[in-house]
Short mmCIF file of C-alpha atoms and ligand atoms in Angstrom, two decimals:
data_model
loop_
_atom_site.label_atom_id
_atom_site.label_comp_id
_atom_site.label_asym_id
_atom_site.label_seq_id
_atom_site.Cartn_x
_atom_site.Cartn_y
_atom_site.Cartn_z
CA MET S 784 0.00 0.00 0.00
CA SER S 785 1.40 3.38 -0.97
CA ASN S 786 1.83 6.07 1.63
CA VAL S 787 -0.08 9.33 1.69
CA VAL S 788 2.09 12.40 2.16
CA LEU S 789 0.27 15.13 4.02
CA ASN S 790 -0.07 18.69 2.82
CA ARG S 791 0.24 21.26 5.61
CA VAL S 792 -2.19 23.69 3.98
CA SER S 793 -4.96 21.71 2.36
CA ASP S 794 -5.31 18.58 4.53
CA ALA S 795 -7.36 18.39 7.73
CA LEU S 796 -8.07 15.65 10.25
CA VAL S 797 -11.71 15.34 11.38
CA ILE S 798 -12.27 13.48 14.67
CA VAL S 799 -15.89 12.36 14.90
CA ASP S 800 -17.72 12.05 18.25
CA VAL S 801 -14.96 10.68 20.51
CA GLN S 802 -17.18 11.30 23.54
CA ASN S 803 -17.62 9.44 26.82
CA ASP S 804 -21.04 8.00 25.99
CA PHE S 805 -19.59 6.22 22.94
CA CYS S 806 -16.71 4.73 24.94
CA PRO S 807 -16.71 1.81 27.41
CA GLY S 808 -18.68 2.95 30.48
CA GLY S 809 -20.93 5.21 28.38
CA THR S 810 -24.57 4.71 27.42
CA LEU S 811 -23.96 3.76 23.75
CA PRO S 812 -20.47 2.28 23.91
CA VAL S 813 -18.50 0.80 21.03
CA ASP S 814 -16.13 -2.05 21.93
CA GLU S 815 -12.99 -0.42 20.61
CA GLY S 816 -13.84 3.09 21.80
CA GLU S 817 -10.74 3.47 23.91
CA VAL S 818 -8.40 1.53 21.66
CA ILE S 819 -8.64 4.13 18.90
CA ILE S 820 -7.73 7.08 21.12
CA PRO S 821 -3.93 6.55 21.11
CA VAL S 822 -4.11 5.98 17.35
CA ILE S 823 -5.94 9.29 16.89
CA ASN S 824 -3.58 11.17 19.23
CA ASP S 825 -0.63 9.81 17.26
CA LEU S 826 -2.23 10.87 14.02
CA CYS S 827 -2.88 14.38 15.37
CA ALA S 828 0.87 14.95 15.60
CA ARG S 829 1.12 14.51 11.81
CA PHE S 830 -1.63 17.01 10.93
CA SER S 831 -1.45 20.79 10.82
CA HIS S 832 -5.22 21.19 11.13
CA ILE S 833 -7.60 19.27 13.39
CA LEU S 834 -11.41 19.54 13.69
CA LEU S 835 -13.74 17.82 16.13
CA THR S 836 -17.41 16.91 15.91
CA GLN S 837 -19.55 16.57 19.03
CA ASP S 838 -22.91 14.82 19.18
CA TRP S 839 -24.95 17.29 21.25
CA HIS S 840 -28.55 16.37 22.00
CA PRO S 841 -31.23 18.07 24.10
CA ARG S 842 -32.57 15.80 26.86
CA ASP S 843 -35.84 15.18 24.94
CA HIS S 844 -34.21 14.31 21.62
CA ARG S 845 -36.52 12.33 19.31
CA SER S 846 -33.77 9.82 18.48
CA PHE S 847 -33.91 8.56 22.07
CA ALA S 848 -35.98 5.39 22.57
CA SER S 849 -37.01 6.90 25.94
CA GLN S 850 -39.10 9.47 24.03
CA HIS S 851 -41.20 6.78 22.32
CA PRO S 852 -43.47 4.86 24.70
CA GLY S 853 -43.11 1.12 24.20
CA ALA S 854 -39.98 1.40 22.07
CA ALA S 855 -36.60 -0.10 22.90
CA PRO S 856 -33.11 1.06 21.89
CA PHE S 857 -32.14 -0.09 18.37
CA ASP S 858 -35.79 -0.28 17.26
CA THR S 859 -36.54 1.84 14.23
CA THR S 860 -39.30 4.39 13.86
CA GLN S 861 -40.68 6.59 11.13
CA MET S 862 -39.79 10.30 11.37
CA PRO S 863 -41.09 12.99 8.97
CA TYR S 864 -37.74 12.72 7.16
CA GLY S 865 -37.71 8.90 6.98
CA GLN S 866 -36.59 5.93 9.00
CA GLN S 867 -34.72 6.58 12.22
CA THR S 868 -32.95 4.17 14.57
CA LEU S 869 -33.83 4.77 18.23
CA TRP S 870 -30.87 4.99 20.57
CA PRO S 871 -30.28 4.88 24.30
CA ASP S 872 -30.12 8.39 25.74
CA HIS S 873 -26.61 9.66 24.90
CA CYS S 874 -24.52 12.82 24.56
CA VAL S 875 -27.03 15.02 26.36
CA GLN S 876 -25.94 18.67 26.26
CA GLY S 877 -23.85 19.63 29.27
CA THR S 878 -23.47 16.11 30.69
CA ARG S 879 -20.28 14.17 31.34
CA GLY S 880 -21.33 11.67 28.66
CA ALA S 881 -21.23 14.40 26.04
CA GLU S 882 -17.70 15.49 26.93
CA PHE S 883 -14.74 14.38 24.85
CA HIS S 884 -12.89 11.40 26.30
CA ASP S 885 -10.29 12.54 28.82
CA ARG S 886 -7.42 10.88 26.97
CA LEU S 887 -8.28 12.42 23.60
CA ASP S 888 -5.84 15.28 23.07
CA VAL S 889 -8.13 18.10 21.96
CA SER S 890 -5.67 20.91 22.61
CA ARG S 891 -4.86 21.66 18.96
CA ALA S 892 -8.41 21.38 17.61
CA GLU S 893 -9.30 24.47 15.56
CA LEU S 894 -13.06 23.88 15.40
CA VAL S 895 -15.69 21.93 17.32
CA ILE S 896 -18.81 21.41 15.26
CA ARG S 897 -21.84 20.35 17.28
CA LYS S 898 -24.66 18.38 15.71
CA GLY S 899 -27.98 16.83 16.70
CA PHE S 900 -29.04 19.84 18.76
CA ARG S 901 -32.53 20.12 17.22
CA SER S 902 -34.87 17.91 19.25
CA ASP S 903 -36.91 16.69 16.29
CA ILE S 904 -34.11 15.76 13.91
CA ASP S 905 -31.01 13.61 14.26
CA SER S 906 -27.69 14.38 12.61
CA TYR S 907 -25.26 11.58 11.88
CA SER S 908 -23.25 13.52 9.31
CA ALA S 909 -21.07 16.47 10.22
CA PHE S 910 -22.35 18.16 7.02
CA PHE S 911 -26.12 17.54 6.79
CA GLU S 912 -28.75 16.51 9.32
CA ASN S 913 -30.77 13.34 8.82
CA ASP S 914 -33.36 15.07 6.61
CA ARG S 915 -30.32 15.24 4.24
CA LYS S 916 -31.17 18.93 3.62
CA THR S 917 -30.36 20.98 6.72
CA PRO S 918 -26.69 21.99 6.53
CA THR S 919 -24.47 22.25 9.60
CA GLY S 920 -22.34 24.92 7.92
CA LEU S 921 -19.23 22.74 7.82
CA THR S 922 -18.87 22.74 4.03
CA GLY S 923 -18.69 26.53 3.95
CA TYR S 924 -16.16 26.61 6.78
CA LEU S 925 -13.89 24.04 5.15
CA LYS S 926 -14.08 25.60 1.68
CA GLU S 927 -13.43 29.08 3.03
CA ARG S 928 -10.35 27.76 4.78
CA GLY S 929 -9.10 26.09 1.61
CA PHE S 930 -9.11 22.48 2.75
CA THR S 931 -9.40 20.05 -0.15
CA ARG S 932 -8.69 16.70 1.50
CA LEU S 933 -10.25 15.38 4.72
CA PHE S 934 -9.18 12.42 6.86
CA PHE S 935 -11.87 10.95 9.11
CA THR S 936 -11.43 9.07 12.40
CA GLY S 937 -13.73 8.47 15.36
CA ILE S 938 -17.00 6.84 16.35
CA ALA S 939 -19.00 5.17 14.98
CA THR S 940 -17.42 3.92 11.75
CA ASP S 941 -20.76 2.69 10.43
CA VAL S 942 -22.84 5.68 11.58
CA CYS S 943 -21.45 9.17 12.04
CA VAL S 944 -18.04 8.52 10.46
CA ALA S 945 -19.58 6.89 7.38
CA TYR S 946 -22.31 9.51 6.91
CA SER S 947 -19.74 12.28 7.31
CA ALA S 948 -17.25 10.69 4.93
CA LEU S 949 -19.93 10.06 2.27
CA ASP S 950 -21.13 13.66 2.48
CA SER S 951 -17.54 14.91 2.44
CA GLN S 952 -16.82 13.08 -0.80
CA ALA S 953 -20.14 14.26 -2.30
CA GLN S 954 -19.26 17.86 -1.34
CA GLY S 955 -16.10 17.57 -3.43
CA PHE S 956 -13.47 16.89 -0.79
CA ASP S 957 -10.97 14.07 -1.36
CA THR S 958 -11.94 11.81 1.48
CA VAL S 959 -9.97 9.27 3.47
CA VAL S 960 -11.22 7.11 6.36
CA VAL S 961 -8.45 6.01 8.70
CA GLU S 962 -9.67 2.56 9.65
CA ASP S 963 -7.67 1.84 12.79
CA GLY S 964 -8.71 5.29 14.06
CA CYS S 965 -12.39 4.31 13.91
CA ALA S 966 -14.64 2.08 16.02
CA ALA S 967 -18.00 0.66 14.90
CA ILE S 968 -21.38 -0.01 16.51
CA ASP S 969 -22.05 -2.61 13.78
CA ALA S 970 -25.59 -3.14 15.11
CA ASN S 971 -26.94 -5.39 12.34
CA GLY S 972 -23.67 -6.33 10.71
CA CYS S 973 -23.95 -3.17 8.63
CA LEU S 974 -20.25 -2.31 8.79
CA THR S 975 -19.34 -4.43 5.75
CA GLN S 976 -22.10 -2.85 3.69
CA VAL S 977 -21.06 0.66 4.67
CA ARG S 978 -17.36 -0.02 3.87
CA THR S 979 -18.36 -1.18 0.39
CA GLN S 980 -20.55 1.88 -0.07
CA MET S 981 -17.69 4.19 0.88
CA GLU S 982 -15.25 2.47 -1.48
CA THR S 983 -17.80 2.60 -4.30
CA GLN S 984 -18.02 6.37 -3.84
CA GLY S 985 -14.24 6.69 -4.18
CA ILE S 986 -13.40 7.12 -0.51
CA ALA S 987 -10.00 5.69 0.46
CA LEU S 988 -9.93 3.39 3.50
CA LEU S 989 -6.40 3.46 4.86
CA PRO S 990 -4.45 2.39 7.93
CA SER S 991 -2.92 5.20 10.01
CA ALA S 992 0.56 3.82 9.30
CA ALA S 993 0.16 4.80 5.63
CA ILE S 994 -0.27 8.48 6.49
CA ARG S 995 2.98 10.47 6.75
C1 VGL B 716 -23.85 8.27 16.65
C2 VGL B 716 -25.74 7.02 16.97
C3 VGL B 716 -26.39 8.12 17.49
C4 VGL B 716 -22.43 8.32 16.19
C5 VGL B 716 -24.49 9.38 17.16
O1 VGL B 716 -21.68 9.22 16.64
O2 VGL B 716 -22.05 7.47 15.37
N1 VGL B 716 -24.49 7.11 16.55
N2 VGL B 716 -25.75 9.30 17.59
ZN1 ZN B 717 -26.59 10.87 18.68
#
């Protein structure tokens, strides 16, 4: 596998949702949540520009199973914008679970983009909410700053990382997913499907060791 040489001006690292609730001990944990943190910190040292996303829900968010009487986490429901998976309560604004993991080195992050803050609509992607129409403003920010290539890490590979990477590529950014810097929920074995979908769209899936 050939190495990718980083450009100090036009490349940025995007760290998706490395928050306590998605890590072991949280309310919606992924198995490898903590394993990826040293990989991401290592990667940070190689990048000149780092951005973070933060899942940031009001307490009564409609993606929470607790808001739907009779529903259980991981059920699906119909929202005005389409099908929506129901989740355990997670990343509630201002709670410890919504904070970035203590061992994630956030000191050099230049932007934190929060998403999922409207109670009636979820947002997996860092670019567009789940109605696939409402923009977060990230495209404008990135274009104005002159970034042309984005490297994605974080949680969950098959949810917020994948949605963000697919939108990134569709918005015209060269998009790379750093696989050992990502951890998956893989609820219904959907990780394989999502990896294929990303590759079909021209997204590169690379190990962190290939990035110099
Ligand atoms: C996420 C489910 C619900 C994620 C966020 O960050 O992948 N997954 N909210
Ligand atoms: Zn969420």
